[in-house]
């Protein structure tokens, strides 16, 4: 499913970003200026995902165009 401005993501969603990176939603933060997600970047390792980096905070608009 493509992510749009109106998409609602939930904790645990795996997102494939337009930049070809993969991340998992760890926490949802609603701020006065929009929705932000704490994400963990991962790599595919066969049938599972392996942590690839530290957690980062990403604004919803940065995920638009990606896929869930």
PDB file of N, CA and C in Angstrom:
ATOM      1  N   UNK A   1       0.838  -1.165   0.000  1.00  0.00           N
ATOM      2  CA  UNK A   1       0.000   0.000   0.000  1.00  0.00           C
ATOM      3  C   UNK A   1       0.893   1.242   0.000  1.00  0.00           C
ATOM      4  N   UNK A   2       0.651   2.158  -0.910  1.00  0.00           N
ATOM      5  CA  UNK A   2       1.404   3.422  -0.973  1.00  0.00           C
ATOM      6  C   UNK A   2       1.018   4.322   0.191  1.00  0.00           C
ATOM      7  N   UNK A   3       1.986   5.020   0.746  1.00  0.00           N
ATOM      8  CA  UNK A   3       1.740   5.965   1.830  1.00  0.00           C
ATOM      9  C   UNK A   3       1.418   7.327   1.226  1.00  0.00           C
ATOM     10  N   UNK A   4       0.315   7.913   1.678  1.00  0.00           N
ATOM     11  CA  UNK A   4      -0.105   9.248   1.237  1.00  0.00           C
ATOM     12  C   UNK A   4      -0.144  10.171   2.445  1.00  0.00           C
ATOM     13  N   UNK A   5      -0.476  11.428   2.223  1.00  0.00           N
ATOM     14  CA  UNK A   5      -0.599  12.394   3.322  1.00  0.00           C
ATOM     15  C   UNK A   5      -1.648  11.953   4.331  1.00  0.00           C
ATOM     16  N   UNK A   6      -2.677  11.236   3.876  1.00  0.00           N
ATOM     17  CA  UNK A   6      -3.774  10.841   4.757  1.00  0.00           C
ATOM     18  C   UNK A   6      -3.636   9.426   5.313  1.00  0.00           C
ATOM     19  N   UNK A   7      -2.563   8.730   4.980  1.00  0.00           N
ATOM     20  CA  UNK A   7      -2.356   7.373   5.484  1.00  0.00           C
ATOM     21  C   UNK A   7      -2.193   7.380   6.998  1.00  0.00           C
ATOM     22  N   UNK A   8      -2.710   6.338   7.618  1.00  0.00           N
ATOM     23  CA  UNK A   8      -2.555   6.160   9.059  1.00  0.00           C
ATOM     24  C   UNK A   8      -1.671   4.940   9.275  1.00  0.00           C
ATOM     25  N   UNK A   9      -0.516   5.149   9.871  1.00  0.00           N
ATOM     26  CA  UNK A   9       0.414   4.056  10.135  1.00  0.00           C
ATOM     27  C   UNK A   9       0.320   3.650  11.595  1.00  0.00           C
ATOM     28  N   UNK A  10       0.575   2.384  11.878  1.00  0.00           N
ATOM     29  CA  UNK A  10       0.506   1.880  13.246  1.00  0.00           C
ATOM     30  C   UNK A  10       1.880   1.355  13.665  1.00  0.00           C
ATOM     31  N   UNK A  11       2.057   1.253  14.975  1.00  0.00           N
ATOM     32  CA  UNK A  11       3.302   0.718  15.519  1.00  0.00           C
ATOM     33  C   UNK A  11       3.490  -0.701  14.986  1.00  0.00           C
ATOM     34  N   UNK A  12       4.699  -0.996  14.540  1.00  0.00           N
ATOM     35  CA  UNK A  12       5.014  -2.313  13.995  1.00  0.00           C
ATOM     36  C   UNK A  12       4.960  -2.386  12.477  1.00  0.00           C
ATOM     37  N   UNK A  13       4.447  -1.328  11.839  1.00  0.00           N
ATOM     38  CA  UNK A  13       4.400  -1.311  10.369  1.00  0.00           C
ATOM     39  C   UNK A  13       5.808  -1.300   9.803  1.00  0.00           C
ATOM     40  N   UNK A  14       6.019  -2.094   8.756  1.00  0.00           N
ATOM     41  CA  UNK A  14       7.296  -2.103   8.042  1.00  0.00           C
ATOM     42  C   UNK A  14       7.116  -1.217   6.821  1.00  0.00           C
ATOM     43  N   UNK A  15       8.000  -0.218   6.675  1.00  0.00           N
ATOM     44  CA  UNK A  15       7.876   0.770   5.604  1.00  0.00           C
ATOM     45  C   UNK A  15       9.086   0.691   4.686  1.00  0.00           C
ATOM     46  N   UNK A  16       8.815   0.613   3.386  1.00  0.00           N
ATOM     47  CA  UNK A  16       9.866   0.651   2.372  1.00  0.00           C
ATOM     48  C   UNK A  16       9.855   2.058   1.812  1.00  0.00           C
ATOM     49  N   UNK A  17      10.890   2.833   2.127  1.00  0.00           N
ATOM     50  CA  UNK A  17      10.974   4.237   1.733  1.00  0.00           C
ATOM     51  C   UNK A  17      11.325   4.383   0.255  1.00  0.00           C
ATOM     52  N   UNK A  18      10.986   5.521  -0.342  1.00  0.00           N
ATOM     53  CA  UNK A  18      11.364   5.768  -1.742  1.00  0.00           C
ATOM     54  C   UNK A  18      12.878   5.675  -1.963  1.00  0.00           C
ATOM     55  N   UNK A  19      13.667   5.898  -0.911  1.00  0.00           N
ATOM     56  CA  UNK A  19      15.129   5.824  -1.006  1.00  0.00           C
ATOM     57  C   UNK A  19      15.628   4.378  -0.939  1.00  0.00           C
ATOM     58  N   UNK A  20      14.698   3.397  -0.986  1.00  0.00           N
ATOM     59  CA  UNK A  20      15.007   1.970  -0.961  1.00  0.00           C
ATOM     60  C   UNK A  20      15.426   1.473   0.426  1.00  0.00           C
ATOM     61  N   UNK A  21      15.301   2.297   1.470  1.00  0.00           N
ATOM     62  CA  UNK A  21      15.602   1.870   2.833  1.00  0.00           C
ATOM     63  C   UNK A  21      14.335   1.273   3.441  1.00  0.00           C
ATOM     64  N   UNK A  22      14.524   0.413   4.444  1.00  0.00           N
ATOM     65  CA  UNK A  22      13.403  -0.213   5.126  1.00  0.00           C
ATOM     66  C   UNK A  22      13.472   0.165   6.597  1.00  0.00           C
ATOM     67  N   UNK A  23      12.313   0.547   7.158  1.00  0.00           N
ATOM     68  CA  UNK A  23      12.272   0.873   8.581  1.00  0.00           C
ATOM     69  C   UNK A  23      10.995   0.315   9.201  1.00  0.00           C
ATOM     70  N   UNK A  24      11.020   0.192  10.524  1.00  0.00           N
ATOM     71  CA  UNK A  24       9.880  -0.301  11.292  1.00  0.00           C
ATOM     72  C   UNK A  24       9.429   0.821  12.215  1.00  0.00           C
ATOM     73  N   UNK A  25       8.122   1.085  12.248  1.00  0.00           N
ATOM     74  CA  UNK A  25       7.566   2.111  13.131  1.00  0.00           C
ATOM     75  C   UNK A  25       7.615   1.588  14.562  1.00  0.00           C
ATOM     76  N   UNK A  26       8.295   2.316  15.458  1.00  0.00           N
ATOM     77  CA  UNK A  26       8.425   1.915  16.857  1.00  0.00           C
ATOM     78  C   UNK A  26       7.488   2.702  17.773  1.00  0.00           C
ATOM     79  N   UNK A  27       7.221   3.963  17.414  1.00  0.00           N
ATOM     80  CA  UNK A  27       6.392   4.822  18.263  1.00  0.00           C
ATOM     81  C   UNK A  27       5.793   5.931  17.405  1.00  0.00           C
ATOM     82  N   UNK A  28       4.580   6.363  17.754  1.00  0.00           N
ATOM     83  CA  UNK A  28       3.911   7.447  17.045  1.00  0.00           C
ATOM     84  C   UNK A  28       3.851   8.647  17.972  1.00  0.00           C
ATOM     85  N   UNK A  29       4.301   9.801  17.484  1.00  0.00           N
ATOM     86  CA  UNK A  29       4.311  11.036  18.271  1.00  0.00           C
ATOM     87  C   UNK A  29       3.473  12.082  17.549  1.00  0.00           C
ATOM     88  N   UNK A  30       2.418  12.534  18.177  1.00  0.00           N
ATOM     89  CA  UNK A  30       1.589  13.577  17.580  1.00  0.00           C
ATOM     90  C   UNK A  30       2.000  14.905  18.173  1.00  0.00           C
ATOM     91  N   UNK A  31       2.458  15.797  17.337  1.00  0.00           N
ATOM     92  CA  UNK A  31       2.910  17.117  17.740  1.00  0.00           C
ATOM     93  C   UNK A  31       1.969  18.162  17.146  1.00  0.00           C
ATOM     94  N   UNK A  32       1.981  19.377  17.647  1.00  0.00           N
ATOM     95  CA  UNK A  32       1.108  20.422  17.084  1.00  0.00           C
ATOM     96  C   UNK A  32       1.352  20.675  15.594  1.00  0.00           C
ATOM     97  N   UNK A  33       2.556  20.423  15.122  1.00  0.00           N
ATOM     98  CA  UNK A  33       2.862  20.688  13.719  1.00  0.00           C
ATOM     99  C   UNK A  33       2.828  19.434  12.846  1.00  0.00           C
ATOM    100  N   UNK A  34       2.267  18.329  13.340  1.00  0.00           N
ATOM    101  CA  UNK A  34       2.127  17.131  12.521  1.00  0.00           C
ATOM    102  C   UNK A  34       2.433  15.852  13.276  1.00  0.00           C
ATOM    103  N   UNK A  35       2.431  14.760  12.532  1.00  0.00           N
ATOM    104  CA  UNK A  35       2.694  13.442  13.101  1.00  0.00           C
ATOM    105  C   UNK A  35       4.144  13.056  12.809  1.00  0.00           C
ATOM    106  N   UNK A  36       4.811  12.549  13.833  1.00  0.00           N
ATOM    107  CA  UNK A  36       6.185  12.079  13.710  1.00  0.00           C
ATOM    108  C   UNK A  36       6.243  10.640  14.181  1.00  0.00           C
ATOM    109  N   UNK A  37       7.181   9.885  13.631  1.00  0.00           N
ATOM    110  CA  UNK A  37       7.340   8.481  13.997  1.00  0.00           C
ATOM    111  C   UNK A  37       8.762   8.241  14.468  1.00  0.00           C
ATOM    112  N   UNK A  38       8.907   7.458  15.541  1.00  0.00           N
ATOM    113  CA  UNK A  38      10.221   6.967  15.930  1.00  0.00           C
ATOM    114  C   UNK A  38      10.375   5.660  15.167  1.00  0.00           C
ATOM    115  N   UNK A  39      11.411   5.557  14.341  1.00  0.00           N
ATOM    116  CA  UNK A  39      11.595   4.384  13.484  1.00  0.00           C
ATOM    117  C   UNK A  39      12.949   3.739  13.738  1.00  0.00           C
ATOM    118  N   UNK A  40      13.028   2.464  13.427  1.00  0.00           N
ATOM    119  CA  UNK A  40      14.279   1.690  13.487  1.00  0.00           C
ATOM    120  C   UNK A  40      14.567   1.208  12.077  1.00  0.00           C
ATOM    121  N   UNK A  41      15.705   1.589  11.523  1.00  0.00           N
ATOM    122  CA  UNK A  41      16.070   1.116  10.189  1.00  0.00           C
ATOM    123  C   UNK A  41      16.536  -0.331  10.282  1.00  0.00           C
ATOM    124  N   UNK A  42      16.135  -1.137   9.303  1.00  0.00           N
ATOM    125  CA  UNK A  42      16.440  -2.566   9.297  1.00  0.00           C
ATOM    126  C   UNK A  42      16.891  -2.996   7.903  1.00  0.00           C
ATOM    127  N   UNK A  43      17.458  -4.187   7.842  1.00  0.00           N
ATOM    128  CA  UNK A  43      17.819  -4.824   6.573  1.00  0.00           C
ATOM    129  C   UNK A  43      17.113  -6.163   6.505  1.00  0.00           C
ATOM    130  N   UNK A  44      16.771  -6.590   5.285  1.00  0.00           N
ATOM    131  CA  UNK A  44      16.175  -7.914   5.103  1.00  0.00           C
ATOM    132  C   UNK A  44      17.259  -8.967   5.204  1.00  0.00           C
ATOM    133  N   UNK A  45      16.983 -10.001   5.972  1.00  0.00           N
ATOM    134  CA  UNK A  45      17.916 -11.113   6.110  1.00  0.00           C
ATOM    135  C   UNK A  45      17.124 -12.398   5.920  1.00  0.00           C
ATOM    136  N   UNK A  46      16.798 -12.688   4.681  1.00  0.00           N
ATOM    137  CA  UNK A  46      15.958 -13.851   4.409  1.00  0.00           C
ATOM    138  C   UNK A  46      14.518 -13.561   4.783  1.00  0.00           C
ATOM    139  N   UNK A  47      14.014 -14.239   5.810  1.00  0.00           N
ATOM    140  CA  UNK A  47      12.625 -14.081   6.218  1.00  0.00           C
ATOM    141  C   UNK A  47      12.443 -13.104   7.380  1.00  0.00           C
ATOM    142  N   UNK A  48      13.520 -12.521   7.889  1.00  0.00           N
ATOM    143  CA  UNK A  48      13.372 -11.617   9.023  1.00  0.00           C
ATOM    144  C   UNK A  48      14.117 -10.314   8.769  1.00  0.00           C
ATOM    145  N   UNK A  49      13.921  -9.364   9.674  1.00  0.00           N
ATOM    146  CA  UNK A  49      14.576  -8.061   9.571  1.00  0.00           C
ATOM    147  C   UNK A  49      15.598  -7.930  10.682  1.00  0.00           C
ATOM    148  N   UNK A  50      16.768  -7.388  10.334  1.00  0.00           N
ATOM    149  CA  UNK A  50      17.858  -7.211  11.280  1.00  0.00           C
ATOM    150  C   UNK A  50      18.103  -5.720  11.448  1.00  0.00           C
ATOM    151  N   UNK A  51      18.244  -5.261  12.698  1.00  0.00           N
ATOM    152  CA  UNK A  51      18.502  -3.838  12.956  1.00  0.00           C
ATOM    153  C   UNK A  51      19.739  -3.387  12.196  1.00  0.00           C
ATOM    154  N   UNK A  52      19.611  -2.233  11.550  1.00  0.00           N
ATOM    155  CA  UNK A  52      20.680  -1.712  10.705  1.00  0.00           C
ATOM    156  C   UNK A  52      21.222  -0.392  11.234  1.00  0.00           C
ATOM    157  N   UNK A  53      20.528   0.223  12.171  1.00  0.00           N
ATOM    158  CA  UNK A  53      20.956   1.520  12.684  1.00  0.00           C
ATOM    159  C   UNK A  53      20.146   1.884  13.906  1.00  0.00           C
ATOM    160  N   UNK A  54      20.481   3.022  14.494  1.00  0.00           N
ATOM    161  CA  UNK A  54      19.769   3.484  15.669  1.00  0.00           C
ATOM    162  C   UNK A  54      18.386   3.999  15.323  1.00  0.00           C
ATOM    163  N   UNK A  55      17.611   4.265  16.365  1.00  0.00           N
ATOM    164  CA  UNK A  55      16.280   4.821  16.154  1.00  0.00           C
ATOM    165  C   UNK A  55      16.394   6.276  15.738  1.00  0.00           C
ATOM    166  N   UNK A  56      15.480   6.703  14.867  1.00  0.00           N
ATOM    167  CA  UNK A  56      15.424   8.083  14.390  1.00  0.00           C
ATOM    168  C   UNK A  56      13.990   8.551  14.413  1.00  0.00           C
ATOM    169  N   UNK A  57      13.798   9.858  14.465  1.00  0.00           N
ATOM    170  CA  UNK A  57      12.462  10.439  14.385  1.00  0.00           C
ATOM    171  C   UNK A  57      12.285  10.992  12.977  1.00  0.00           C
ATOM    172  N   UNK A  58      11.166  10.612  12.340  1.00  0.00           N
ATOM    173  CA  UNK A  58      10.883  11.015  10.968  1.00  0.00           C
ATOM    174  C   UNK A  58       9.481  11.609  10.912  1.00  0.00           C
ATOM    175  N   UNK A  59       9.347  12.723  10.210  1.00  0.00           N
ATOM    176  CA  UNK A  59       8.037  13.340  10.005  1.00  0.00           C
ATOM    177  C   UNK A  59       7.232  12.512   9.011  1.00  0.00           C
ATOM    178  N   UNK A  60       5.911  12.534   9.147  1.00  0.00           N
ATOM    179  CA  UNK A  60       5.038  11.764   8.260  1.00  0.00           C
ATOM    180  C   UNK A  60       5.280  12.106   6.784  1.00  0.00           C
ATOM    181  N   UNK A  61       5.468  13.398   6.484  1.00  0.00           N
ATOM    182  CA  UNK A  61       5.640  13.798   5.079  1.00  0.00           C
ATOM    183  C   UNK A  61       6.873  13.158   4.442  1.00  0.00           C
ATOM    184  N   UNK A  62       7.859  12.756   5.248  1.00  0.00           N
ATOM    185  CA  UNK A  62       9.055  12.104   4.706  1.00  0.00           C
ATOM    186  C   UNK A  62       8.779  10.662   4.271  1.00  0.00           C
ATOM    187  N   UNK A  63       7.680  10.077   4.758  1.00  0.00           N
ATOM    188  CA  UNK A  63       7.330   8.707   4.401  1.00  0.00           C
ATOM    189  C   UNK A  63       6.394   8.645   3.193  1.00  0.00           C
ATOM    190  N   UNK A  64       5.828   9.788   2.799  1.00  0.00           N
ATOM    191  CA  UNK A  64       4.896   9.815   1.679  1.00  0.00           C
ATOM    192  C   UNK A  64       5.605   9.323   0.420  1.00  0.00           C
ATOM    193  N   UNK A  65       4.966   8.403  -0.293  1.00  0.00           N
ATOM    194  CA  UNK A  65       5.560   7.810  -1.494  1.00  0.00           C
ATOM    195  C   UNK A  65       6.165   6.450  -1.212  1.00  0.00           C
ATOM    196  N   UNK A  66       6.351   6.138   0.077  1.00  0.00           N
ATOM    197  CA  UNK A  66       6.862   4.824   0.437  1.00  0.00           C
ATOM    198  C   UNK A  66       5.732   3.804   0.406  1.00  0.00           C
ATOM    199  N   UNK A  67       6.065   2.572   0.765  1.00  0.00           N
ATOM    200  CA  UNK A  67       5.060   1.504   0.775  1.00  0.00           C
ATOM    201  C   UNK A  67       5.094   0.784   2.100  1.00  0.00           C
ATOM    202  N   UNK A  68       3.901   0.338   2.539  1.00  0.00           N
ATOM    203  CA  UNK A  68       3.773  -0.423   3.782  1.00  0.00           C
ATOM    204  C   UNK A  68       3.689  -1.880   3.421  1.00  0.00           C
TER     205      UNK A  68
END
